[in-house]
């Protein structure tokens, strides 16, 4: 008795044999050609197709909703081309996504730049003592991936006597400040002529009107050209789906800053867009215990940062590249 | 029944009504005060109201010729032994005997040279709640900058303009900056070394 006999007992009827099949004398002795192999595959294939077509691919309502959101995100416009209503819709969609994926309510903003504001940053190297509190605050504020230990800020420990950032050590783990060293924090310089922007083949990164260089995480294709172009090593790539537990999630978010990123997109320091556009200091400046970090409006002649630029000997890193960073260093 | 008569008068509905009216007026006053609370600052350019995060900080207004008016955070709310006049009712004896310093045994002066400074450089005003300037005039305990700025003139200038010291919470709106003694121990002003925040471990979950 062959396999097909067992599978389709009706075939025997068609063959006119009511009795149990006689013991096969040869390998294919009782094999009848009335159902071909091709027919069997047709039936099986058809059944599989029908099963696929009739069943829903989503096991739950949430998955269906997430799939719809994913579909809409795929056809989403570039953030710069959106009207305010479209931006509001996108932000609501992202909030709904966070609700479904994480089960938490986040507040995603799309605050536009303030008029008459150009952000600048100054760091007092005499008072920076390398505590690295800014790094920690940044990681918590911006929901940076824990597994990859992503950080926007590097604090370099550099031997006194030579100003060489490349010889700096970022992973020090001893009491600070160590004798004979100084500390130089480095992050995105938010250049006026950012070299990372023109190299982007899709226009997913640009300079906002308040001088902040931002990334549209939904538009980025992850080619990493900007990472190669940045002379300050400021850009970071998501090699995997970023993960941050809900209890550590900062729910105060902005479309252009610390909302959930996906795998394969670039991110970087964005001067805490969600805070600074509301008049607050970036998280690193607020966390600095020595007050070495000064943040302010370069267009306001009475601001602290303008006084520093006018009265202190400030310098910028790699000035010869003419990137015009808005990130200044000075010493007392 | 004079007692009963009195009681009846006391519980007259008119009295209760008056009490209610007075309460209502008080509530209305409280609300009116809340409405023009300086905590609700409005950004003039955009009309976007945002909460002034510095509104509940204890602070003193400073009028300065060189800068916009700003505030210094007050130190006295954090000072355990303030006000000084609780004990020092008769003024200070400087220098005193070691027995006199028992209440301040933790203080070891490590500020400038011994010849330059002693307790009397900053303390010993007839008003013991105040600091003492070099010429003997009183300085408010919350305005350490006026005292320190007598010698540290350049630091004081930097601090006034924001190049030294730390500002609270905001870059826009109310400027509240920390006092000198918020960071520096006036008796031992050099900051001490400490361990940095640990460098984040790569792949913490994978190593488990």
XYZ file of C-alpha atoms in Angstrom:
540
model
C 0.000 0.000 0.000
C 1.564 3.179 -1.160
C 1.463 6.544 0.483
C -1.187 7.879 -1.899
C -3.418 4.900 -1.201
C -3.313 5.699 2.414
C -3.811 9.396 1.778
C -6.744 9.046 -0.643
C -8.694 5.880 0.120
C -11.396 6.916 -2.418
C -8.969 6.239 -5.196
C -9.417 2.509 -4.652
C -13.130 2.843 -5.361
C -12.433 4.522 -8.619
C -10.167 1.667 -9.439
C -13.003 -0.785 -8.815
C -11.341 -2.683 -6.066
C -13.670 -3.076 -3.075
C -11.398 -5.526 -1.375
C -8.286 -4.551 0.395
C -5.597 -4.013 -2.094
C -3.696 -7.132 -2.913
C -0.204 -7.294 -1.608
C 1.877 -5.386 -4.011
C 3.951 -7.552 -6.199
C 6.065 -4.765 -7.551
C 7.058 -1.297 -6.211
C 4.264 0.606 -8.040
C 1.948 -2.305 -8.675
C -1.230 -0.910 -7.159
C -0.428 2.642 -8.222
C -3.226 4.096 -10.263
C -2.669 7.160 -12.441
C -6.204 8.608 -11.903
C -4.776 11.153 -9.369
C -1.492 12.451 -10.567
C 1.221 13.921 -8.404
C 0.500 17.250 -10.041
C -3.132 17.133 -8.924
C -2.089 16.507 -5.368
C 0.182 19.509 -5.360
C -2.609 21.586 -6.873
C -4.944 20.612 -4.086
C -2.386 21.185 -1.372
C -1.351 24.527 -2.846
C -4.904 25.655 -3.244
C -5.704 24.724 0.322
C -2.690 26.639 1.575
C -3.643 29.698 -0.478
C -7.232 29.589 0.766
C -6.056 29.240 4.332
C -3.782 32.246 3.932
C -6.436 34.371 2.250
C -9.174 33.572 4.740
C -7.172 33.994 7.946
C -6.075 37.410 9.276
C -2.296 37.825 9.511
C -2.668 39.858 12.746
C -3.433 38.028 15.896
C -4.694 41.140 17.684
C -6.217 44.546 17.131
C -3.025 46.235 18.372
C -0.908 44.504 15.764
C -3.330 45.574 13.071
C -3.129 49.165 14.296
C 0.683 49.008 14.429
C 0.760 47.694 10.878
C -1.432 50.592 9.762
C 0.881 53.057 11.516
C 3.890 51.426 9.872
C 2.220 51.706 6.472
C 1.473 55.409 7.003
C 4.982 56.056 8.283
C 6.407 54.515 5.131
C 4.661 57.131 3.021
C 5.309 60.005 5.409
C 6.743 63.261 4.026
C 10.037 64.831 5.023
C 9.506 66.799 8.237
C 10.527 70.056 6.560
C 7.853 69.720 3.883
C 5.023 69.084 6.308
C 2.453 71.700 7.245
C 1.759 72.249 10.917
C -1.382 70.065 10.715
C 0.581 67.234 9.160
C 3.196 67.555 11.860
C 0.523 67.372 14.518
C -0.897 64.229 12.895
C 2.533 62.608 12.697
C 3.222 63.392 16.324
C -0.132 61.948 17.377
C 0.602 58.833 15.374
C 3.960 58.435 17.107
C 2.293 58.854 20.493
C -0.216 56.147 19.546
C 2.669 53.924 18.435
C 4.410 54.347 21.786
C 1.137 53.545 23.535
C 0.726 50.310 21.569
C 4.353 49.214 21.542
C 5.402 50.227 25.024
C 2.112 50.687 26.823
C 3.073 54.171 28.026
C 1.770 57.636 27.307
C 4.518 59.879 25.975
C 4.258 63.565 25.117
C 5.848 64.227 21.728
C 6.133 67.893 20.776
C 6.831 69.615 17.493
C 7.697 73.046 18.891
C 9.042 75.302 16.109
C 12.179 77.430 16.616
C 11.766 80.717 18.480
C 12.321 83.821 16.404
C 15.468 85.831 17.039
C 17.226 82.925 18.691
C 20.497 81.322 17.625
C 21.753 78.836 20.147
C 25.352 78.803 21.258
C 27.280 76.851 23.825
C 30.392 77.705 25.804
C 32.492 75.439 27.992
C 34.887 76.731 30.609
C 37.832 74.338 30.466
C 39.207 75.744 33.708
C 36.178 74.604 35.652
C 35.454 71.345 33.820
C 36.729 68.650 36.169
C 35.811 65.559 34.193
C 33.053 64.303 36.493
C 31.092 63.077 33.467
C 27.756 64.036 35.035
C 26.803 65.595 31.694
C 27.210 62.251 29.923
C 24.948 60.510 32.399
C 22.306 63.240 32.261
C 22.334 63.159 28.460
C 21.863 59.391 28.350
C 18.877 59.563 30.679
C 17.335 62.630 29.071
C 17.571 61.445 25.495
C 16.570 57.784 25.928
C 19.885 56.568 24.544
C 20.204 52.871 23.889
C 21.493 50.976 26.909
C 22.825 47.891 25.199
C 25.121 49.767 22.856
C 25.906 52.246 25.639
C 25.408 55.116 23.227
C 26.593 58.538 24.334
C 26.416 61.901 22.588
C 29.103 63.487 24.773
C 32.694 62.370 25.056
C 34.828 63.867 27.815
C 38.471 63.611 26.849
C 41.210 63.500 29.444
C 44.208 65.196 27.845
C 47.741 65.583 29.167
C 48.615 69.197 29.852
C 51.205 70.758 27.584
C 49.819 69.587 24.291
C 46.445 70.319 22.751
C 45.721 67.111 20.936
C 42.173 65.798 21.078
C 43.120 62.630 19.225
C 45.505 61.716 22.053
C 42.704 62.206 24.587
C 41.384 59.338 26.677
C 37.599 59.160 27.018
C 37.279 55.990 29.111
C 39.131 57.054 32.253
C 38.034 55.572 35.563
C 40.049 57.160 38.342
C 39.556 60.090 40.667
C 39.256 63.364 38.808
C 40.727 65.795 38.133
C 43.940 63.779 37.824
C 47.218 65.649 38.221
C 48.630 67.051 34.994
C 45.477 66.553 32.955
C 42.687 68.728 31.691
C 39.238 67.685 30.528
C 37.598 68.583 27.254
C 33.990 67.577 26.571
C 33.071 67.134 22.933
C 29.674 66.717 21.324
C 27.862 68.030 18.255
C 29.172 71.534 17.570
C 26.052 72.608 15.646
C 28.177 74.234 12.954
C 26.871 77.155 10.938
C 28.331 75.375 7.880
C 27.681 71.789 8.893
C 29.650 69.374 6.668
C 27.215 66.583 7.554
C 24.241 68.281 5.902
C 25.239 68.567 2.217
C 26.509 64.970 2.100
C 23.137 63.530 3.088
C 21.761 62.000 -0.127
C 18.127 62.233 0.984
C 17.996 65.475 2.960
C 17.236 63.792 6.265
C 19.456 66.162 8.237
C 19.439 69.946 8.209
C 20.070 73.077 10.238
C 17.009 74.581 11.887
C 16.471 78.331 12.106
C 17.677 78.447 15.692
C 20.945 76.860 14.570
C 20.329 73.318 15.773
C 21.361 70.570 13.360
C 18.667 67.901 13.508
C 17.855 64.513 11.975
C 14.471 63.288 10.748
C 14.707 59.699 11.991
C 11.879 58.613 9.708
C 13.576 59.977 6.616
C 17.127 58.764 7.322
C 18.242 55.765 5.252
C 21.262 54.969 7.405
C 24.001 55.421 4.790
C 26.306 56.999 7.423
C 27.771 59.556 4.996
C 27.206 62.243 7.642
C 29.164 60.230 10.191
C 32.080 60.117 7.780
C 31.798 63.831 7.011
C 31.681 65.087 10.596
C 35.132 66.238 11.745
C 34.066 66.172 15.412
C 32.939 62.513 15.601
C 29.553 63.683 16.759
C 27.214 61.348 14.896
C 26.037 57.998 16.196
C 24.519 55.068 14.355
C 21.880 52.681 15.652
C 23.359 49.279 14.879
C 20.368 47.615 16.454
C 16.874 48.452 17.633
C 17.520 50.866 20.517
C 16.201 49.531 23.790
C 15.353 51.478 26.899
C 13.097 50.123 29.648
C 9.831 51.954 30.266
C 10.766 52.965 33.797
C 13.797 54.862 32.489
C 11.983 56.374 29.510
C 11.859 60.167 29.419
C 8.317 60.889 28.313
C 8.953 64.549 27.532
C 9.858 64.192 23.873
C 10.148 66.076 20.591
C 9.910 64.790 17.046
C 13.442 66.007 16.349
C 15.042 64.955 19.606
C 14.534 62.056 21.974
C 11.534 60.143 20.644
C 11.906 56.433 19.896
C 14.426 55.797 17.135
C 14.529 52.701 14.975
C 17.330 50.426 13.881
C 19.597 51.723 11.133
C 19.241 55.494 11.558
C 21.692 58.181 12.606
C 21.290 60.250 15.704
C 23.303 62.873 17.534
C 23.235 65.685 20.074
C 20.391 68.091 19.286
C 20.861 70.610 22.143
C 17.807 68.999 23.785
C 15.328 70.563 21.346
C 12.412 69.616 23.598
C 13.887 71.629 26.484
C 15.722 74.518 24.880
C 12.822 75.670 22.712
C 10.873 76.144 25.933
C 13.542 78.246 27.576
C 15.157 75.470 29.584
C 18.831 74.563 29.564
C 19.966 71.369 27.852
C 20.242 68.412 30.224
C 24.067 68.461 30.154
C 24.239 72.125 31.144
C 21.743 71.651 33.937
C 23.576 68.579 35.246
C 27.055 70.130 35.268
C 27.948 70.454 38.962
C 30.679 73.054 38.416
C 28.829 75.370 36.053
C 31.390 74.895 33.307
C 28.670 74.681 30.671
C 26.976 77.890 29.570
C 24.112 77.838 27.100
C 22.365 80.800 25.576
C 21.160 82.931 22.706
C 23.948 84.311 20.509
C 21.631 86.997 19.097
C 20.830 88.473 22.508
C 23.509 91.090 23.258
C 22.882 90.882 27.018
C 23.120 87.122 27.253
C 25.795 85.340 29.244
C 27.251 83.632 26.215
C 27.663 86.943 24.382
C 29.550 88.378 27.351
C 31.861 85.374 27.265
C 32.488 85.747 23.542
C 33.267 89.433 23.973
C 35.379 89.246 27.138
C 37.040 85.838 27.226
C 39.610 84.242 24.958
C 37.372 81.723 23.230
C 38.382 79.198 20.625
C 36.654 76.523 18.625
C 37.881 73.106 17.583
C 39.265 72.629 14.063
C 38.563 76.236 13.089
C 40.662 75.779 9.952
C 37.919 73.608 8.460
C 35.619 76.660 8.315
C 32.696 74.759 9.737
C 31.946 77.712 12.057
C 30.903 75.728 15.132
C 28.612 77.392 17.654
C 30.382 75.530 20.422
C 33.039 77.604 22.137
C 35.755 76.739 24.633
C 37.442 79.207 26.939
C 39.740 79.302 29.938
C 39.880 81.725 32.858
C -34.338 80.560 79.858
C -31.658 83.178 79.184
C -29.175 80.504 78.145
C -31.430 79.013 75.531
C -32.249 82.432 74.178
C -28.520 83.202 73.819
C -27.847 79.932 72.043
C -30.633 80.572 69.568
C -29.219 84.008 68.810
C -25.746 82.577 68.286
C -26.924 80.094 65.666
C -28.945 82.653 63.718
C -28.869 81.889 59.968
C -27.671 85.423 59.383
C -24.447 84.754 61.254
C -23.759 81.606 59.291
C -24.427 83.525 56.087
C -21.935 86.205 57.102
C -19.304 83.574 57.826
C -19.857 82.038 54.406
C -19.564 85.462 52.744
C -16.273 86.163 54.508
C -14.933 82.766 53.452
C -15.963 83.388 49.841
C -14.187 86.741 49.840
C -11.036 85.107 51.197
C -11.130 82.420 48.511
C -11.666 85.041 45.815
C -8.684 87.007 47.115
C -6.529 83.902 47.104
C -7.529 83.168 43.508
C -6.878 86.738 42.410
C -3.409 86.548 43.899
C -2.786 83.308 42.026
C -3.750 84.858 38.704
C -0.972 87.391 38.635
C 1.514 84.890 39.996
C 4.938 85.719 38.514
C 5.397 81.976 38.086
C 3.370 82.081 34.893
C 5.724 83.952 32.626
C 4.809 84.631 29.045
C 7.359 84.716 26.293
C 6.623 88.072 24.693
C 7.621 87.043 21.186
C 5.498 83.955 20.921
C 2.911 84.316 23.574
C 3.628 80.763 24.561
C 3.247 80.521 28.297
C 5.680 78.271 30.050
C 6.115 77.685 33.742
C 9.007 79.597 35.254
C 10.917 76.772 36.864
C 12.719 79.106 39.247
C 9.548 80.420 40.872
C 9.862 78.531 44.148
C 13.614 78.920 44.617
C 14.511 81.012 47.670
C 16.280 83.972 46.091
C 17.289 87.602 46.470
C 17.035 90.171 43.692
C 20.300 91.844 42.666
C 20.431 95.165 40.883
C 23.583 95.454 38.819
C 24.775 98.269 36.576
C 26.475 95.947 34.093
C 23.889 93.213 33.722
C 20.162 92.733 33.624
C 18.602 92.409 37.070
C 18.977 88.872 38.328
C 18.605 86.771 41.468
C 21.032 85.004 43.764
C 19.913 81.785 45.378
C 19.652 82.162 49.149
C 21.934 80.072 51.316
C 20.504 80.663 54.784
C 17.555 78.214 54.375
C 20.143 75.414 54.063
C 22.376 76.560 56.916
C 21.714 74.366 59.935
C 23.163 76.725 62.541
C 21.635 79.902 61.159
C 20.552 82.340 62.596
C 23.834 82.858 64.427
C 22.248 85.163 66.986
C 20.454 82.196 68.528
C 23.694 81.481 70.411
C 25.875 84.534 69.733
C 23.760 87.057 71.567
C 26.634 89.216 72.777
C 28.745 89.435 69.634
C 31.781 87.269 68.876
C 35.005 86.948 70.835
C 37.696 86.643 68.172
C 40.120 85.037 68.765
C 38.559 82.913 71.477
C 39.667 79.856 73.387
C 39.272 76.345 71.817
C 36.272 75.815 74.092
C 34.514 78.593 72.211
C 34.751 76.675 68.944
C 33.097 73.484 70.163
C 29.888 74.149 68.276
C 31.901 74.567 65.058
C 34.464 71.813 65.637
C 34.329 70.667 62.006
C 35.652 73.975 60.716
C 39.348 74.018 59.787
C 40.328 77.161 58.005
C 42.166 76.326 54.773
C 41.696 79.564 52.879
C 44.645 81.726 51.848
C 47.680 82.022 54.142
C 47.442 82.026 57.898
C 48.793 85.532 57.980
C 46.189 86.745 55.519
C 42.980 85.368 56.922
C 41.527 84.341 60.230
C 37.973 84.100 61.555
C 37.771 87.850 62.002
C 38.343 88.515 58.305
C 34.744 87.570 57.586
C 33.057 87.253 61.001
C 32.753 89.467 64.029
C 30.256 92.092 63.040
C 28.259 93.538 65.908
C 25.181 92.078 64.229
C 26.146 88.406 64.520
C 23.664 87.336 61.833
C 25.689 89.292 59.301
C 29.076 88.851 57.723
C 31.757 91.420 58.317
C 33.435 93.293 55.466
C 37.110 94.261 55.556
C 36.138 97.709 56.766
C 33.730 96.387 59.376
C 30.404 96.980 57.687
C 27.684 94.335 57.724
C 27.076 92.046 54.739
C 23.969 89.922 54.394
C 24.673 86.208 54.960
C 22.915 85.462 51.650
C 25.183 87.793 49.699
C 28.452 85.903 50.026
C 29.502 87.361 46.672
C 29.842 90.818 48.253
C 32.192 89.363 50.846
C 34.233 87.098 48.540
C 34.318 89.747 45.820
C 36.404 92.001 48.071
C 39.461 89.931 47.117
C 38.280 87.788 44.203
C 37.341 90.708 42.019
C 37.862 88.985 38.672
C 35.852 85.945 39.715
C 33.113 88.239 40.934
C 33.023 89.979 37.577
C 32.861 86.630 35.746
C 30.160 85.457 38.132
C 28.078 88.588 37.551
C 28.122 87.983 33.811
C 27.700 84.241 33.868
C 31.183 83.014 32.947
C 31.714 81.611 36.443
C 29.084 79.999 38.646
C 25.947 78.179 37.746
C 22.557 79.275 36.550
C 19.422 77.426 37.539
C 17.284 75.529 35.006
C 16.746 78.117 32.262
C 18.630 80.084 29.625
C 15.632 82.382 29.031
C 13.503 84.303 31.475
C 14.309 84.693 35.168
C 18.021 84.368 35.853
C 18.767 82.784 39.215
C 22.407 81.974 39.868
C 24.044 80.063 42.650
C 25.842 81.887 45.410
C 29.615 81.421 45.931
C 28.994 79.208 48.939
C 26.588 76.942 47.019
C 29.656 75.229 45.554
C 32.619 76.391 47.649
C 33.002 75.741 51.328
C 34.098 79.216 52.452
C 36.467 77.769 55.043
C 38.064 75.350 52.544
C 37.187 76.696 49.119
C 39.128 74.297 46.885
C 36.849 71.622 45.417
C 37.756 68.073 46.340
C 38.521 65.258 43.940
C 35.909 62.613 43.357
C 35.250 59.586 41.165
C 33.621 60.357 37.821
C 30.314 58.817 36.795
C 31.191 55.269 35.737
C 31.778 54.844 32.039
C 28.731 52.974 30.778
C 29.353 49.298 30.275
C 29.031 48.109 26.722
C 26.213 45.593 26.210
C 25.290 45.254 29.877
C 22.589 42.692 29.170
C 24.652 40.503 26.900
C 27.360 40.115 29.510
C 24.911 38.642 31.978
